[in-house]
Amino acid sequence: MSGPDRWSFLREFTAARIALGRTGNALPTANLLDFQMAHARARDAVHAALDMDLLRGQIADAGIGLEVAEVNSEAPTRHAYLQDPSKGRHLAADAELPEAAGEHDVVFVIGDGLSATAVHENAVATLAATLKHLEGWKVAPLVIAHQARVALADEIGAHFHAALSVMLIGERPGLSASDSLGAYLTYEPKPGRQNAERNCVSNIRPAGLKPELAGYKIAWLLKEARRLKLTGVKLKDDALEALPGGGAPVLGS
């Protein structure tokens, strides 16, 4: 049996699997079981379905006073969604959205993406934290989308004549995090937008970028996008430098 790995002190600085040690030519049993559990959590997150009752309860508890619409993408099943990503980028033919009722400053879409777990744990908190910084903005009805990819928000944003769209979506799970949420911002959303025309705030979760701080960053980017009339590679994220008191807080602390 081998002793502790000489680099084990580095593990306090990262969630990455480093300095795990070994027993003979294999991992120690505890670390092997931990790896297998993380892999199982990642698989469960990918295949889990959105819990609409949970989300609606969270929305009510957070006091988010938006009309809520529920839609599906063209992917009829989770299997089809995972097999053909393009189907997650378009609304199903029978999807129903509320009437546009004029132009909107922003529309928020919550999509399951590749981790419903991330949505259940972080999406509503992030949305609430963002909205509190958008006083006076005309916000479209909130859309919750099943089998969603990021580009689905382009079609939804165009429907609501929204100047900006924000897709809050579960990110692909890793073996260190199965609960990571991403926020994708697009100016003048419409079908055909490219990823270079978006901004992304990623790793939103308690152990990463906490929802409260993520909401501040998203709102800051939205305001800058509206002022500059663009998103994407030309919109630089200086949100943390603009925090009161200056400087960025320690993330995940």
Short mmCIF file of C-alpha atoms in Angstrom, two decimals:
data_model
loop_
_atom_site.label_atom_id
_atom_site.label_comp_id
_atom_site.label_asym_id
_atom_site.label_seq_id
_atom_site.Cartn_x
_atom_site.Cartn_y
_atom_site.Cartn_z
CA MET A 1 0.00 0.00 0.00
CA SER A 2 1.30 3.44 -0.91
CA GLY A 3 1.11 6.46 1.37
CA PRO A 4 -0.58 9.82 0.64
CA ASP A 5 0.38 11.47 -2.63
CA ARG A 6 3.13 14.05 -2.14
CA TRP A 7 1.04 16.64 -4.03
CA SER A 8 -2.16 16.13 -2.03
CA PHE A 9 -1.89 19.62 -0.46
CA LEU A 10 -2.78 21.09 -3.88
CA ARG A 11 -6.28 19.61 -3.69
CA GLU A 12 -7.45 22.42 -1.41
CA PHE A 13 -7.06 24.79 -4.38
CA THR A 14 -9.04 22.87 -7.01
CA ALA A 15 -11.92 20.48 -7.48
CA ALA A 16 -9.94 18.71 -10.21
CA ARG A 17 -8.95 15.10 -9.58
CA ILE A 18 -5.26 15.46 -8.79
CA ALA A 19 -2.95 13.79 -6.29
CA LEU A 20 -5.32 10.87 -5.72
CA GLY A 21 -2.60 8.47 -4.64
CA ARG A 22 -2.50 4.80 -5.53
CA THR A 23 -2.70 1.33 -4.11
CA GLY A 24 -0.31 -0.83 -6.08
CA ASN A 25 -0.99 0.13 -9.69
CA ALA A 26 -4.59 1.29 -9.08
CA LEU A 27 -6.47 4.12 -7.44
CA PRO A 28 -7.31 3.80 -3.75
CA THR A 29 -10.79 2.33 -3.32
CA ALA A 30 -12.30 5.51 -1.83
CA ASN A 31 -11.14 7.65 -4.75
CA LEU A 32 -12.30 5.07 -7.30
CA LEU A 33 -15.77 4.98 -5.75
CA ASP A 34 -15.86 8.79 -5.67
CA PHE A 35 -15.03 8.86 -9.40
CA GLN A 36 -17.77 6.36 -10.16
CA MET A 37 -20.29 8.38 -8.15
CA ALA A 38 -19.35 11.60 -10.00
CA HIS A 39 -19.76 9.79 -13.31
CA ALA A 40 -23.19 8.55 -12.27
CA ARG A 41 -24.27 12.06 -11.22
CA ALA A 42 -23.15 13.43 -14.59
CA ARG A 43 -25.12 10.78 -16.49
CA ASP A 44 -28.20 11.38 -14.34
CA ALA A 45 -27.97 15.13 -14.96
CA VAL A 46 -27.84 14.62 -18.73
CA HIS A 47 -30.83 12.29 -18.84
CA ALA A 48 -33.03 13.95 -16.18
CA ALA A 49 -36.24 15.71 -17.19
CA LEU A 50 -37.24 19.19 -16.08
CA ASP A 51 -39.44 19.19 -12.99
CA MET A 52 -42.03 21.82 -13.91
CA ASP A 53 -43.79 21.68 -10.53
CA LEU A 54 -40.49 22.38 -8.80
CA LEU A 55 -39.64 25.28 -11.13
CA ARG A 56 -43.07 26.88 -10.86
CA GLY A 57 -42.85 26.64 -7.08
CA GLN A 58 -39.41 28.26 -7.10
CA ILE A 59 -40.66 31.04 -9.38
CA ALA A 60 -43.59 31.75 -7.06
CA ASP A 61 -41.39 31.66 -3.95
CA ALA A 62 -38.91 34.08 -5.56
CA GLY A 63 -41.70 36.56 -6.33
CA ILE A 64 -40.93 36.65 -10.04
CA GLY A 65 -44.08 38.23 -11.42
CA LEU A 66 -43.78 37.08 -15.02
CA GLU A 67 -46.21 35.06 -17.06
CA VAL A 68 -44.72 31.59 -17.61
CA ALA A 69 -44.95 29.69 -20.91
CA GLU A 70 -43.82 26.09 -21.46
CA VAL A 71 -42.60 24.90 -24.86
CA ASN A 72 -40.83 21.99 -26.50
CA SER A 73 -38.16 21.95 -29.15
CA GLU A 74 -38.38 19.82 -32.28
CA ALA A 75 -36.76 16.95 -30.38
CA PRO A 76 -39.68 14.71 -29.34
CA THR A 77 -37.67 12.71 -26.79
CA ARG A 78 -34.50 13.00 -24.76
CA HIS A 79 -32.90 10.34 -26.93
CA ALA A 80 -33.67 12.32 -30.09
CA TYR A 81 -32.34 15.48 -28.44
CA LEU A 82 -29.01 13.85 -27.61
CA GLN A 83 -28.71 12.16 -31.00
CA ASP A 84 -29.48 15.26 -33.11
CA PRO A 85 -28.48 18.61 -31.56
CA SER A 86 -30.09 20.57 -34.41
CA LYS A 87 -33.56 19.59 -33.22
CA GLY A 88 -33.00 21.41 -29.94
CA ARG A 89 -32.44 24.70 -31.77
CA HIS A 90 -35.97 25.06 -33.15
CA LEU A 91 -39.41 25.18 -31.59
CA ALA A 92 -41.77 22.27 -32.12
CA ALA A 93 -44.41 22.90 -34.77
CA ASP A 94 -47.15 22.91 -32.11
CA ALA A 95 -45.30 25.14 -29.62
CA GLU A 96 -47.48 27.94 -28.29
CA LEU A 97 -46.08 31.24 -27.05
CA PRO A 98 -48.06 34.16 -25.60
CA GLU A 99 -48.86 37.06 -27.90
CA ALA A 100 -45.92 39.41 -28.33
CA ALA A 101 -47.85 42.50 -27.17
CA GLY A 102 -45.36 44.98 -28.59
CA GLU A 103 -41.60 45.14 -28.23
CA HIS A 104 -39.64 43.97 -25.19
CA ASP A 105 -36.24 44.85 -23.80
CA VAL A 106 -35.39 41.26 -22.91
CA VAL A 107 -36.79 37.75 -22.86
CA PHE A 108 -35.51 35.07 -20.49
CA VAL A 109 -35.60 31.41 -21.47
CA ILE A 110 -34.88 28.57 -19.05
CA GLY A 111 -33.78 25.47 -20.95
CA ASP A 112 -32.81 22.05 -19.66
CA GLY A 113 -29.80 21.75 -21.96
CA LEU A 114 -27.46 19.00 -20.81
CA SER A 115 -28.21 19.27 -17.09
CA ALA A 116 -31.69 19.60 -15.68
CA THR A 117 -29.97 19.34 -12.29
CA ALA A 118 -28.25 22.69 -12.90
CA VAL A 119 -31.58 24.27 -13.84
CA HIS A 120 -33.38 22.93 -10.78
CA GLU A 121 -30.65 24.17 -8.45
CA ASN A 122 -29.57 27.50 -9.97
CA ALA A 123 -31.80 28.89 -12.74
CA VAL A 124 -34.53 30.64 -10.75
CA ALA A 125 -32.08 32.08 -8.24
CA THR A 126 -30.00 33.48 -11.11
CA LEU A 127 -33.06 34.91 -12.83
CA ALA A 128 -34.27 36.60 -9.65
CA ALA A 129 -30.80 38.06 -9.02
CA THR A 130 -30.71 39.44 -12.58
CA LEU A 131 -34.17 40.98 -12.56
CA LYS A 132 -33.52 43.02 -9.45
CA HIS A 133 -30.90 44.98 -11.45
CA LEU A 134 -33.24 45.62 -14.40
CA GLU A 135 -35.73 48.05 -12.92
CA GLY A 136 -37.75 49.75 -15.64
CA TRP A 137 -37.02 47.16 -18.30
CA LYS A 138 -39.90 45.66 -20.26
CA VAL A 139 -39.48 41.93 -19.74
CA ALA A 140 -41.30 39.40 -21.93
CA PRO A 141 -43.06 36.35 -20.47
CA LEU A 142 -40.66 33.77 -19.08
CA VAL A 143 -40.30 30.71 -21.33
CA ILE A 144 -39.33 27.29 -20.00
CA ALA A 145 -38.14 25.00 -22.77
CA HIS A 146 -37.76 21.23 -22.89
CA GLN A 147 -34.99 19.59 -24.96
CA ALA A 148 -33.44 23.02 -25.52
CA ARG A 149 -30.21 24.17 -27.08
CA VAL A 150 -28.87 27.72 -26.79
CA ALA A 151 -30.11 28.84 -30.21
CA LEU A 152 -33.72 28.10 -29.28
CA ALA A 153 -33.75 31.52 -27.60
CA ASP A 154 -33.18 33.18 -31.00
CA GLU A 155 -36.56 32.04 -32.28
CA ILE A 156 -38.27 32.91 -29.00
CA GLY A 157 -36.62 36.33 -28.87
CA ALA A 158 -37.74 37.11 -32.41
CA HIS A 159 -41.32 36.15 -31.52
CA PHE A 160 -41.40 38.66 -28.66
CA HIS A 161 -39.63 41.40 -30.66
CA ALA A 162 -37.05 41.42 -27.87
CA ALA A 163 -33.94 43.54 -28.09
CA LEU A 164 -32.08 40.89 -26.10
CA SER A 165 -32.51 37.27 -25.11
CA VAL A 166 -30.98 35.38 -22.20
CA MET A 167 -30.90 31.59 -22.26
CA LEU A 168 -30.31 30.07 -18.82
CA ILE A 169 -29.34 26.50 -19.62
CA GLY A 170 -27.76 23.45 -18.03
CA GLU A 171 -24.16 23.02 -19.12
CA ARG A 172 -22.55 19.73 -20.05
CA PRO A 173 -21.71 17.99 -16.76
CA GLY A 174 -18.13 17.28 -15.86
CA LEU A 175 -16.77 14.86 -13.30
CA SER A 176 -16.27 17.74 -10.87
CA ALA A 177 -19.61 19.49 -11.43
CA SER A 178 -22.98 18.24 -12.65
CA ASP A 179 -24.87 21.37 -11.53
CA SER A 180 -23.27 24.09 -13.67
CA LEU A 181 -25.61 26.61 -15.32
CA GLY A 182 -24.73 28.83 -18.27
CA ALA A 183 -26.31 32.14 -19.36
CA TYR A 184 -26.13 33.09 -23.05
CA LEU A 185 -26.95 36.67 -24.07
CA THR A 186 -27.83 37.65 -27.63
CA TYR A 187 -28.58 41.10 -29.03
CA GLU A 188 -31.42 41.24 -31.56
CA PRO A 189 -32.08 37.50 -31.38
CA LYS A 190 -33.33 35.87 -34.54
CA PRO A 191 -32.79 32.52 -36.27
CA GLY A 192 -29.33 32.27 -37.78
CA ARG A 193 -27.36 34.02 -35.05
CA GLN A 194 -23.87 32.59 -34.53
CA ASN A 195 -22.11 31.78 -31.26
CA ALA A 196 -19.64 34.60 -31.87
CA GLU A 197 -22.59 36.98 -31.57
CA ARG A 198 -23.34 35.88 -28.00
CA ASN A 199 -21.87 36.43 -24.56
CA CYS A 200 -21.71 33.62 -22.05
CA VAL A 201 -21.61 33.66 -18.26
CA SER A 202 -20.70 30.12 -17.25
CA ASN A 203 -20.12 27.89 -14.21
CA ILE A 204 -23.06 29.37 -12.30
CA ARG A 205 -23.41 27.27 -9.16
CA PRO A 206 -22.70 27.59 -5.43
CA ALA A 207 -19.16 26.21 -5.79
CA GLY A 208 -18.42 28.36 -8.86
CA LEU A 209 -19.96 31.71 -9.79
CA LYS A 210 -22.75 32.09 -7.26
CA PRO A 211 -26.21 32.98 -8.64
CA GLU A 212 -26.27 36.37 -6.89
CA LEU A 213 -23.01 37.48 -8.51
CA ALA A 214 -24.00 35.87 -11.82
CA GLY A 215 -27.18 37.95 -11.80
CA TYR A 216 -25.12 41.11 -11.37
CA LYS A 217 -22.84 40.14 -14.27
CA ILE A 218 -25.73 39.24 -16.56
CA ALA A 219 -27.56 42.49 -15.83
CA TRP A 220 -24.37 44.50 -16.39
CA LEU A 221 -23.84 42.81 -19.75
CA LEU A 222 -27.46 43.40 -20.73
CA LYS A 223 -27.16 47.10 -20.00
CA GLU A 224 -23.90 47.37 -21.93
CA ALA A 225 -25.39 45.39 -24.82
CA ARG A 226 -28.35 47.74 -25.00
CA ARG A 227 -26.06 50.78 -24.85
CA LEU A 228 -23.65 49.49 -27.50
CA LYS A 229 -26.31 47.64 -29.53
CA LEU A 230 -24.31 44.41 -29.73
CA THR A 231 -23.28 41.23 -28.00
CA GLY A 232 -20.52 38.77 -28.74
CA VAL A 233 -16.80 39.15 -29.16
CA LYS A 234 -17.00 42.96 -29.24
CA LEU A 235 -18.74 43.18 -25.85
CA LYS A 236 -16.13 42.82 -23.13
CA ASP A 237 -17.07 41.65 -19.65
CA ASP A 238 -15.80 44.25 -17.19
CA ALA A 239 -18.67 43.66 -14.76
CA LEU A 240 -16.53 42.64 -11.81
CA GLU A 241 -14.37 45.73 -12.10
CA ALA A 242 -17.57 47.79 -11.87
CA LEU A 243 -18.64 46.26 -8.54
CA PRO A 244 -19.09 48.76 -5.70
CA GLY A 245 -15.82 48.98 -3.80
CA GLY A 246 -13.86 47.71 -6.79
CA GLY A 247 -12.30 44.36 -7.37
CA ALA A 248 -13.83 40.94 -7.73
CA PRO A 249 -14.95 38.84 -4.77
CA VAL A 250 -13.57 35.34 -4.38
CA LEU A 251 -15.82 33.05 -6.39
CA GLY A 252 -17.26 30.05 -4.67
CA SER A 253 -16.31 31.31 -1.21
#
